[in-house]
PDB file of C-alpha atoms in Angstrom:
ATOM      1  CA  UNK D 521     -33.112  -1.914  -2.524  1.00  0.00           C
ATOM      2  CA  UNK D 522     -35.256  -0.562  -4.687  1.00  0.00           C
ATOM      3  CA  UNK D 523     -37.138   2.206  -1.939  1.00  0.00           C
ATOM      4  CA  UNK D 524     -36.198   5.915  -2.484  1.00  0.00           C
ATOM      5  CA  UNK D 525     -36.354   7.520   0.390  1.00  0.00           C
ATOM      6  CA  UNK D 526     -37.313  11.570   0.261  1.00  0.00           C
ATOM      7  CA  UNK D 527     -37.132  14.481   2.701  1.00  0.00           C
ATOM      8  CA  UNK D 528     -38.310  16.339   4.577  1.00  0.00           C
ATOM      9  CA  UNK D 529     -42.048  15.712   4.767  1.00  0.00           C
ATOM     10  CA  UNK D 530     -43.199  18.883   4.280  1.00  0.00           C
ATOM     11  CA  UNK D 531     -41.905  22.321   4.021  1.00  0.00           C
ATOM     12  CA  UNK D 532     -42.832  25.967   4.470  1.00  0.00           C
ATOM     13  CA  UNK D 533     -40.963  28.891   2.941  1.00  0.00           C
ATOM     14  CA  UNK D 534     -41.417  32.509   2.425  1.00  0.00           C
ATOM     15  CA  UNK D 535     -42.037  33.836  -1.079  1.00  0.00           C
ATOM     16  CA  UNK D 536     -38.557  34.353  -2.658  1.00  0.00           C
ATOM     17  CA  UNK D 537     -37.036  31.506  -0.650  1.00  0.00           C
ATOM     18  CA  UNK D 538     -34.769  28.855  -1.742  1.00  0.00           C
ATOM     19  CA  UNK D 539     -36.902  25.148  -0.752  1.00  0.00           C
ATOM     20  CA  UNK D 540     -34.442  22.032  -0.872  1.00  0.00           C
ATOM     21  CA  UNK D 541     -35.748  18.668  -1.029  1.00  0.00           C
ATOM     22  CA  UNK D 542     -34.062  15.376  -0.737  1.00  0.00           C
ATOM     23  CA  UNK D 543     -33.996  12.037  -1.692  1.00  0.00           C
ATOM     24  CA  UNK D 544     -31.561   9.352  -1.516  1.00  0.00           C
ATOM     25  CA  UNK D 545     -31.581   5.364  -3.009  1.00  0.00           C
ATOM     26  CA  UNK D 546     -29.226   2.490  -2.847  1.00  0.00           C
ATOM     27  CA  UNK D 547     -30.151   0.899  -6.219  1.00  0.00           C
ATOM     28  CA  UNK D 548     -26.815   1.699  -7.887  1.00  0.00           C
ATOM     29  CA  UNK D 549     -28.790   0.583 -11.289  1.00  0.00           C
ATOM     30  CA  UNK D 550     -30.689   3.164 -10.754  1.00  0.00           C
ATOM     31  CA  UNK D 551     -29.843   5.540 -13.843  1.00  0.00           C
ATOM     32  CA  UNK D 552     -32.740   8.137 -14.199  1.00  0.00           C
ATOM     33  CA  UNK D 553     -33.992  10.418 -11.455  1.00  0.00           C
ATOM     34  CA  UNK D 554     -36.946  12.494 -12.676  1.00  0.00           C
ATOM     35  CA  UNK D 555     -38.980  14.897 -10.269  1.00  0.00           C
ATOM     36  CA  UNK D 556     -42.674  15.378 -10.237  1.00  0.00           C
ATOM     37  CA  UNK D 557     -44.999  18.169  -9.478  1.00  0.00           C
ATOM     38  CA  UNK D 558     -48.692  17.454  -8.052  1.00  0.00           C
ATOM     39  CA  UNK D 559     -51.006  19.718  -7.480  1.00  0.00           C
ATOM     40  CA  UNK D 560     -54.195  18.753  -5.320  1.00  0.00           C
ATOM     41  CA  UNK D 561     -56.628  16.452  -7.734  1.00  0.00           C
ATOM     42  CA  UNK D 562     -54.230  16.115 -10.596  1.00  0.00           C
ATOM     43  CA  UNK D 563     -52.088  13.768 -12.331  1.00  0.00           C
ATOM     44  CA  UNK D 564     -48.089  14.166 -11.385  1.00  0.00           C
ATOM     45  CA  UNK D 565     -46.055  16.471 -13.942  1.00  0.00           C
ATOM     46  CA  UNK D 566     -42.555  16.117 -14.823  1.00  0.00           C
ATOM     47  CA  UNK D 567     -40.562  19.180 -13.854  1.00  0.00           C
ATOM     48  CA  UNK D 568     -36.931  18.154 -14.339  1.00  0.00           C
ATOM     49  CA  UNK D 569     -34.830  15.245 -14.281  1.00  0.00           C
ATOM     50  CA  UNK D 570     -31.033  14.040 -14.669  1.00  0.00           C
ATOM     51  CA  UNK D 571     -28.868  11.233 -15.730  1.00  0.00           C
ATOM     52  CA  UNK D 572     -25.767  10.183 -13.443  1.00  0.00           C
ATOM     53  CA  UNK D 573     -23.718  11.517 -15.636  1.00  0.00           C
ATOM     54  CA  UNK D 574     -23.892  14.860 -14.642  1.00  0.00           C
ATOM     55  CA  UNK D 575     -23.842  16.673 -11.375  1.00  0.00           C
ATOM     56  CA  UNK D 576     -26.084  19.610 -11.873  1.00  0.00           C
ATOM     57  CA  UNK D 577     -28.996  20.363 -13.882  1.00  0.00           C
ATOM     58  CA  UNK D 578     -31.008  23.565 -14.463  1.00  0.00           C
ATOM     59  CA  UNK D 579     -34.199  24.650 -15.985  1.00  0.00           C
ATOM     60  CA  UNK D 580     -35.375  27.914 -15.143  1.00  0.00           C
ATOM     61  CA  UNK D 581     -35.813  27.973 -11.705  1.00  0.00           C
ATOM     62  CA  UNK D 582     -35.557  24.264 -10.762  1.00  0.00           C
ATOM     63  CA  UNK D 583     -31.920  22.616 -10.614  1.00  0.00           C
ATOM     64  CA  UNK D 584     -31.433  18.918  -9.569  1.00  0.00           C
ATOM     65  CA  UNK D 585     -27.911  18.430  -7.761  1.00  0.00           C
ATOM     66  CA  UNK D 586     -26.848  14.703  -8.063  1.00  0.00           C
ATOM     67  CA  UNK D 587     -24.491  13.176  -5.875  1.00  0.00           C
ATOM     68  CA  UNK D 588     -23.490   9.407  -7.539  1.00  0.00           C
ATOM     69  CA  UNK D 589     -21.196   8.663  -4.911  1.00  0.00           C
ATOM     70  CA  UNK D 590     -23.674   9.942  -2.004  1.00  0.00           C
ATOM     71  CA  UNK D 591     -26.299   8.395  -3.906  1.00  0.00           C
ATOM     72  CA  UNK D 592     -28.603  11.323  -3.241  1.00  0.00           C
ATOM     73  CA  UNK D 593     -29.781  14.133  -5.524  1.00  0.00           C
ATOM     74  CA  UNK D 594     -32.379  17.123  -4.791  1.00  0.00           C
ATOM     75  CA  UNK D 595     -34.140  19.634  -6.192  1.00  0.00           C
ATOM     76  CA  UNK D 596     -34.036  23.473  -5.178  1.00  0.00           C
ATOM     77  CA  UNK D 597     -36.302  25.963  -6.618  1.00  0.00           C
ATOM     78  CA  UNK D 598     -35.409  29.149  -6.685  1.00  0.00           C
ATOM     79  CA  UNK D 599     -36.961  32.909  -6.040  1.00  0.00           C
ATOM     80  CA  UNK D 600     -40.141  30.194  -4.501  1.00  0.00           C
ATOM     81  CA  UNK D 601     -43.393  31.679  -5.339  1.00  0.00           C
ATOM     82  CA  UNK D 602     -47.126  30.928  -3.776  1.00  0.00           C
ATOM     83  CA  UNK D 603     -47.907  29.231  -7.182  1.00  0.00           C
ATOM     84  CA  UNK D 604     -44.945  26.455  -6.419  1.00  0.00           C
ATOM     85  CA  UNK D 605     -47.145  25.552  -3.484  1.00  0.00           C
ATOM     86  CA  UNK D 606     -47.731  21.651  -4.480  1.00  0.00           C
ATOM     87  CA  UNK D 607     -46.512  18.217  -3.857  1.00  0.00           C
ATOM     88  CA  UNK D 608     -43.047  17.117  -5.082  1.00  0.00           C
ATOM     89  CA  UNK D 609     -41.876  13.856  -5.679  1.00  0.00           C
ATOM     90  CA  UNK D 610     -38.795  12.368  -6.643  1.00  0.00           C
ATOM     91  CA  UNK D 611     -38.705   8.966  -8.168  1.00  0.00           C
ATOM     92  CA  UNK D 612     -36.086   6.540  -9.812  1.00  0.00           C
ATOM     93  CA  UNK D 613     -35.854   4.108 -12.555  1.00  0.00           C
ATOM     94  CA  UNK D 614     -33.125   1.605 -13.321  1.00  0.00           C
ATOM     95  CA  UNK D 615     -33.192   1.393 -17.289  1.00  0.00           C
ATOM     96  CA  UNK D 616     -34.851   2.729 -19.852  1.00  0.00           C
ATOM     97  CA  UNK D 617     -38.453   1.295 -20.502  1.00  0.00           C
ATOM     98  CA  UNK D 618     -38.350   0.258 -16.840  1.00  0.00           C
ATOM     99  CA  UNK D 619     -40.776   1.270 -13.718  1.00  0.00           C
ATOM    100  CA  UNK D 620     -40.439   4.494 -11.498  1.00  0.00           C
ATOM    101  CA  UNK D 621     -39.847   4.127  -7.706  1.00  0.00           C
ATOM    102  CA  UNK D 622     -41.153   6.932  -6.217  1.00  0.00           C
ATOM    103  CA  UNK D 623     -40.217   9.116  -2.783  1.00  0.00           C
ATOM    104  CA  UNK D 624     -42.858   9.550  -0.119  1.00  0.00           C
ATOM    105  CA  UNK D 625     -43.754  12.968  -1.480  1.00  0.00           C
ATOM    106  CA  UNK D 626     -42.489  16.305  -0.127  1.00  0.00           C
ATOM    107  CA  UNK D 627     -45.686  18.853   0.467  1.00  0.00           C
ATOM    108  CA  UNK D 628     -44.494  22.485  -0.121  1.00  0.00           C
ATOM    109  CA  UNK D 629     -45.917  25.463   0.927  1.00  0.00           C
ATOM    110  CA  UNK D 630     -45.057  29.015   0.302  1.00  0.00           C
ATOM    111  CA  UNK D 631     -46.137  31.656   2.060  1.00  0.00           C
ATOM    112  CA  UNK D 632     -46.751  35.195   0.176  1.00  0.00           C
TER     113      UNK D 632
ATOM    114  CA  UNK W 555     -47.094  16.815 -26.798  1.00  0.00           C
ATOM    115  CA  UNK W 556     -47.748  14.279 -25.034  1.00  0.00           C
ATOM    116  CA  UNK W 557     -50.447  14.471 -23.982  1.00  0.00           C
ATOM    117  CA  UNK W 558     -52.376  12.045 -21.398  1.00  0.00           C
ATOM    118  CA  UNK W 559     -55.943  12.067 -20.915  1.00  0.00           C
ATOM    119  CA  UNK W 560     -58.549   9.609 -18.059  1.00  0.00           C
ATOM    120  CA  UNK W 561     -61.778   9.312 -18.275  1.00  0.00           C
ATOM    121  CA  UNK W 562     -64.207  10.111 -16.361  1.00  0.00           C
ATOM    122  CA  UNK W 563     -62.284  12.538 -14.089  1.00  0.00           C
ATOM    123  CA  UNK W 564     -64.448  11.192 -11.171  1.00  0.00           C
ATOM    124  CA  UNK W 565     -66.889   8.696 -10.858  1.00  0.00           C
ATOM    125  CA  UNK W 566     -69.247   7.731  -7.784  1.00  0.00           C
ATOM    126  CA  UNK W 567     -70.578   3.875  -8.069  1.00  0.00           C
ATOM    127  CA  UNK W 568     -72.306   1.237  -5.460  1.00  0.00           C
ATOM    128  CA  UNK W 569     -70.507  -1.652  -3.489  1.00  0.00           C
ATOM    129  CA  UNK W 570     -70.418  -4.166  -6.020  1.00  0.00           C
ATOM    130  CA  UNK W 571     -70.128  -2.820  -9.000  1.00  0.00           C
ATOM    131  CA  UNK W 572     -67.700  -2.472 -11.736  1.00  0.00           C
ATOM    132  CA  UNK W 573     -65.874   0.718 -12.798  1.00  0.00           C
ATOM    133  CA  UNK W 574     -63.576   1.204 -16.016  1.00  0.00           C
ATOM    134  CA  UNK W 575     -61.493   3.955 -16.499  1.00  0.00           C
ATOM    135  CA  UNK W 576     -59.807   4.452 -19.882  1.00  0.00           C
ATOM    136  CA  UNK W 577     -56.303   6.160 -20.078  1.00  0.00           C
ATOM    137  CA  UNK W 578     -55.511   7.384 -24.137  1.00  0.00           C
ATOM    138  CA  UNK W 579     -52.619   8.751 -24.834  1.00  0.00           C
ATOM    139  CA  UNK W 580     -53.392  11.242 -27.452  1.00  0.00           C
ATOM    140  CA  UNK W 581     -50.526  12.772 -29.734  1.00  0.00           C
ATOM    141  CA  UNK W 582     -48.553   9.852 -29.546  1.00  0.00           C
ATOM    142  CA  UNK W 583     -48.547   6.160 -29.603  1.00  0.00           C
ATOM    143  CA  UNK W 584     -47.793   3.998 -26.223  1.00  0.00           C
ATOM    144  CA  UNK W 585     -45.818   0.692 -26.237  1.00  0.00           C
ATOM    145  CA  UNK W 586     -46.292   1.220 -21.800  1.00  0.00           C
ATOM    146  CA  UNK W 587     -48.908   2.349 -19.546  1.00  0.00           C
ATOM    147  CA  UNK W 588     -48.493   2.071 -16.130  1.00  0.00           C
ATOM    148  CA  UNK W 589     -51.318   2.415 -13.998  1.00  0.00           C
ATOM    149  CA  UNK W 590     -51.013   3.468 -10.250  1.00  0.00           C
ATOM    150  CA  UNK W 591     -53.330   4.072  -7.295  1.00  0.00           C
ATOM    151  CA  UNK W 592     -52.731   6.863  -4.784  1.00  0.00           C
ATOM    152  CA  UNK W 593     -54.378   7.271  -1.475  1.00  0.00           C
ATOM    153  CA  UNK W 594     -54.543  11.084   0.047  1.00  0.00           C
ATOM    154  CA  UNK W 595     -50.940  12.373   0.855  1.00  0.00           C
ATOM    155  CA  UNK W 596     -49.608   9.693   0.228  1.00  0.00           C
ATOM    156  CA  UNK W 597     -47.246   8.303  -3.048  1.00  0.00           C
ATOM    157  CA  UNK W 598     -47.855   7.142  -6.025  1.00  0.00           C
ATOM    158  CA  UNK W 599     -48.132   3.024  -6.086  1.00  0.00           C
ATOM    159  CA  UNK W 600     -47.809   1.181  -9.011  1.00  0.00           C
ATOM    160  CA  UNK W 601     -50.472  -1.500  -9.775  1.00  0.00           C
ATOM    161  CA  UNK W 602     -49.379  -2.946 -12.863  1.00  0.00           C
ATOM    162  CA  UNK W 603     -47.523  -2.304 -16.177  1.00  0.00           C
ATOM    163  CA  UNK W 604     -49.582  -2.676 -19.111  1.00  0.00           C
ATOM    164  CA  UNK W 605     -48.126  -3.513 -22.681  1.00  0.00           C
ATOM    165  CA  UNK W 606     -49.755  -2.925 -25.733  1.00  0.00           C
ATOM    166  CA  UNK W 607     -50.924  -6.623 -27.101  1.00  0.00           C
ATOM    167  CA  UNK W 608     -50.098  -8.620 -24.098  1.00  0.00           C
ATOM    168  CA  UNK W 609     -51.067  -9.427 -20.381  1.00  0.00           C
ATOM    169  CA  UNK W 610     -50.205  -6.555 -18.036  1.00  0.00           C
ATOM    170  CA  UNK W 611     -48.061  -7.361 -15.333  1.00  0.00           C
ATOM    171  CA  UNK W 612     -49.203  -7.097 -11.614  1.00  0.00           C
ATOM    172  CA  UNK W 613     -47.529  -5.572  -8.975  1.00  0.00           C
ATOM    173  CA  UNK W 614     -46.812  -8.124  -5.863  1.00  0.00           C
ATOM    174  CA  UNK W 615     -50.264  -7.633  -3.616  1.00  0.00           C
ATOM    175  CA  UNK W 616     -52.645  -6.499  -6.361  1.00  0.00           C
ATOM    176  CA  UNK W 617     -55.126  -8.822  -7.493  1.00  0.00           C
ATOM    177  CA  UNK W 618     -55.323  -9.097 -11.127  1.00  0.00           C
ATOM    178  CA  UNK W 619     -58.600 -10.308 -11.302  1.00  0.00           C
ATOM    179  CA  UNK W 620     -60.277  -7.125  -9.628  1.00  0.00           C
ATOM    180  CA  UNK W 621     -58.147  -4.882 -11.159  1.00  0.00           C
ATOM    181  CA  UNK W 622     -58.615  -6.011 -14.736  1.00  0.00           C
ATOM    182  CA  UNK W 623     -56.416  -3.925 -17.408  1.00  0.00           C
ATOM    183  CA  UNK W 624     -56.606  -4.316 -21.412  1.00  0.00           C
ATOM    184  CA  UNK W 625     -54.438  -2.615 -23.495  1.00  0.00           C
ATOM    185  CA  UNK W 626     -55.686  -2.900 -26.664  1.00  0.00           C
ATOM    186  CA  UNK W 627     -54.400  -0.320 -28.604  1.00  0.00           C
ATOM    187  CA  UNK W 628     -51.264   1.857 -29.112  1.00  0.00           C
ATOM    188  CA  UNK W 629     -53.389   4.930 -27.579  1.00  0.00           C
ATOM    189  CA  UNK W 630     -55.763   3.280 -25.035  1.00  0.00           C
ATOM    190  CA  UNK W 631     -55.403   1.324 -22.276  1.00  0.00           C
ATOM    191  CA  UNK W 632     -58.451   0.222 -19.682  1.00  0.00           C
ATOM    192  CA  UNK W 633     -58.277  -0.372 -16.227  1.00  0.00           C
ATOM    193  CA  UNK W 634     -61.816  -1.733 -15.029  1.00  0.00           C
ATOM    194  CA  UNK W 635     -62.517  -1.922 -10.837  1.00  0.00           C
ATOM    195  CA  UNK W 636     -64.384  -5.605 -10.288  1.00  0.00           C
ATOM    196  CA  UNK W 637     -67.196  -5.787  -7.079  1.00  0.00           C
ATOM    197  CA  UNK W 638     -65.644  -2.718  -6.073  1.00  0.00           C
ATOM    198  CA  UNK W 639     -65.770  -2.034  -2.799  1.00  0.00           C
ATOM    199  CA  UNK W 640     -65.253   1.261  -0.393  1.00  0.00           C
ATOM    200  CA  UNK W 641     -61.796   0.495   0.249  1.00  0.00           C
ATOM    201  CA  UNK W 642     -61.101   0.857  -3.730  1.00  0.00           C
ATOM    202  CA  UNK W 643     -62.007   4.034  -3.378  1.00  0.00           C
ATOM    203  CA  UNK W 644     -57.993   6.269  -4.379  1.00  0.00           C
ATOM    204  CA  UNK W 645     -57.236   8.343  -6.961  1.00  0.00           C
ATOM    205  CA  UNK W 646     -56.199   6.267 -10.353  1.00  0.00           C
ATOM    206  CA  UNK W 647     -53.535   7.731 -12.344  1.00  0.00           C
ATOM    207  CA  UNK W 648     -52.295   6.354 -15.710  1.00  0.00           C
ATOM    208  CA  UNK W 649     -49.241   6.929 -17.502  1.00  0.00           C
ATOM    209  CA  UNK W 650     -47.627   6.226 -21.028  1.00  0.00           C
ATOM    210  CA  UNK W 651     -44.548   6.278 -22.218  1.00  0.00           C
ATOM    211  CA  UNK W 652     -43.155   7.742 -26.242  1.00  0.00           C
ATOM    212  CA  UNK W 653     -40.811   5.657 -27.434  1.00  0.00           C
ATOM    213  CA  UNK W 654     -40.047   8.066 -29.890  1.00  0.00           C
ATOM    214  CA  UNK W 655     -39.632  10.879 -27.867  1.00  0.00           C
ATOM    215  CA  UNK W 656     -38.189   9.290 -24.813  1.00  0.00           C
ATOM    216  CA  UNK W 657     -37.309   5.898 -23.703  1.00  0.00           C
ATOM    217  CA  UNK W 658     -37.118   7.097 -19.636  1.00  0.00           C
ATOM    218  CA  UNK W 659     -39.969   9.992 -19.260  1.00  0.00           C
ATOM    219  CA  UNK W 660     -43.387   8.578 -18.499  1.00  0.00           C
ATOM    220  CA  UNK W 661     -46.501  10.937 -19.461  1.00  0.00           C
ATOM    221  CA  UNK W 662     -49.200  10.996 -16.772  1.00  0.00           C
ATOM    222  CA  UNK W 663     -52.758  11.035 -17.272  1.00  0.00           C
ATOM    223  CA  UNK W 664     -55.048  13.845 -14.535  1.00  0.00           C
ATOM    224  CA  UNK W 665     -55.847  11.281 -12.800  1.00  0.00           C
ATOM    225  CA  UNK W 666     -59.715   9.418 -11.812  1.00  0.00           C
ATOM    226  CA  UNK W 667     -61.354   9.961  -8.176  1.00  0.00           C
ATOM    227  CA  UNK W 668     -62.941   6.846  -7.373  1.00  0.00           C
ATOM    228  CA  UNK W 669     -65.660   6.841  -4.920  1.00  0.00           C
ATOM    229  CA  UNK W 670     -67.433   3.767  -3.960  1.00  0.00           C
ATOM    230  CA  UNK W 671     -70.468   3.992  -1.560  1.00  0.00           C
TER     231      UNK W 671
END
């Protein structure tokens, strides 16, 4: 119950394409769903994340779209460019303080 | 702000040896660390949680007496690697959370390639 499960594995776009990524849980205590970026030999970076209290959040071109009753949310980036070419990974965390569960790990690659 | 820093970025011992990597958080102070081990492409797994002034607590499957971790301050915490042996060898990432600034987002460290020959 307390897995999140992420998708696809990996991913190749064009520049200027629109990448989704998935994940899905079934820990409904689950309350805060961050996303990470990684690029090869560094630490994870936090590039967005959302409460259940809303459906949609943006930040230039990242949005998370949250889903409660789905219990999936996922990230699109928009206008992709070669420098998004990383690792993403969604994770979860139940209450505040608590430990993140994180997703397998999406590897993105856009071509130029 | 909040900024997370490892060191050494990379280290290279012998079977056997002991390693310690030190995570400080440095524009902040960190009630949490978490420390977590990631092998290549794959996720991040936690090892333990790490509380300033007390015991850390162990995930289930890591042994807490080769992966010792002291947190002794509000800005460090250390993770040293006991007899360590090849299969040790992952990339150790650290991070800390601001209470102040955040009681969800956790701050992570760049990370320490462990290589043990």
């Amino acid at each position: 119950q307390q897995q999140v499960k992420q998708s696809p594995q990996s991913l190749i776009v064009q520049k200027g394409g629109i990448p989704i990524i998935n994940c899905a849980y079934e820990n409904t205590a689950f309350d805060y769903f961050p996303w990470y970026q990684q690029f090869p030999g560094k630490g994870p970076a936090l590039l967005i994340a959302i409460r259940p209290d809303v459906s949609e959040k943006k930040e230039g071109r990242f949005t998370i779209s949250f889903n409660k009753s789905a219990k999936q949310f996922s990230l699109h980036i928009m206008d992709s460019q070669p420098g998004d070419s990383a690792t993403y990974f969604c994770a979860a965390s139940r209450a505040s303080g608590s430990r993140l569960t994180f997703g397998e790990g999406t590897q993105l690659t856009v071509n130029p | 702000g909040a900024v997370v820093s490892q060191h050494p970025s990379w280290v290279i011992c012998k079977s056997g040896t002991s390693v310690k990597i030190e995570c400080r958080s440095l524009d902040f102070q960190a009630t949490t660390m978490f420390w977590y081990r990631q092998f290549p492409k794959q996720s991040l797994m936690l090892m333990a949680t790490s509380n300033e002034g007390s015991k850390a607590t162990y995930e289930q499957g890591v042994e807490k007496d080769k992966f010792l971790i002291n947190h002794a301050s509000l800005t460090l915490s250390t993770l040293t690697v006991t007899s360590a042996h090849p299969e040790d060898s992952s990339f150790y990432i650290c991070s800390a959370r601001d209470p102040h600034r955040s009681s969800y987002e956790q701050y992570f460290g760049p990370g320490t390639r462990l290589t043990v020959t």
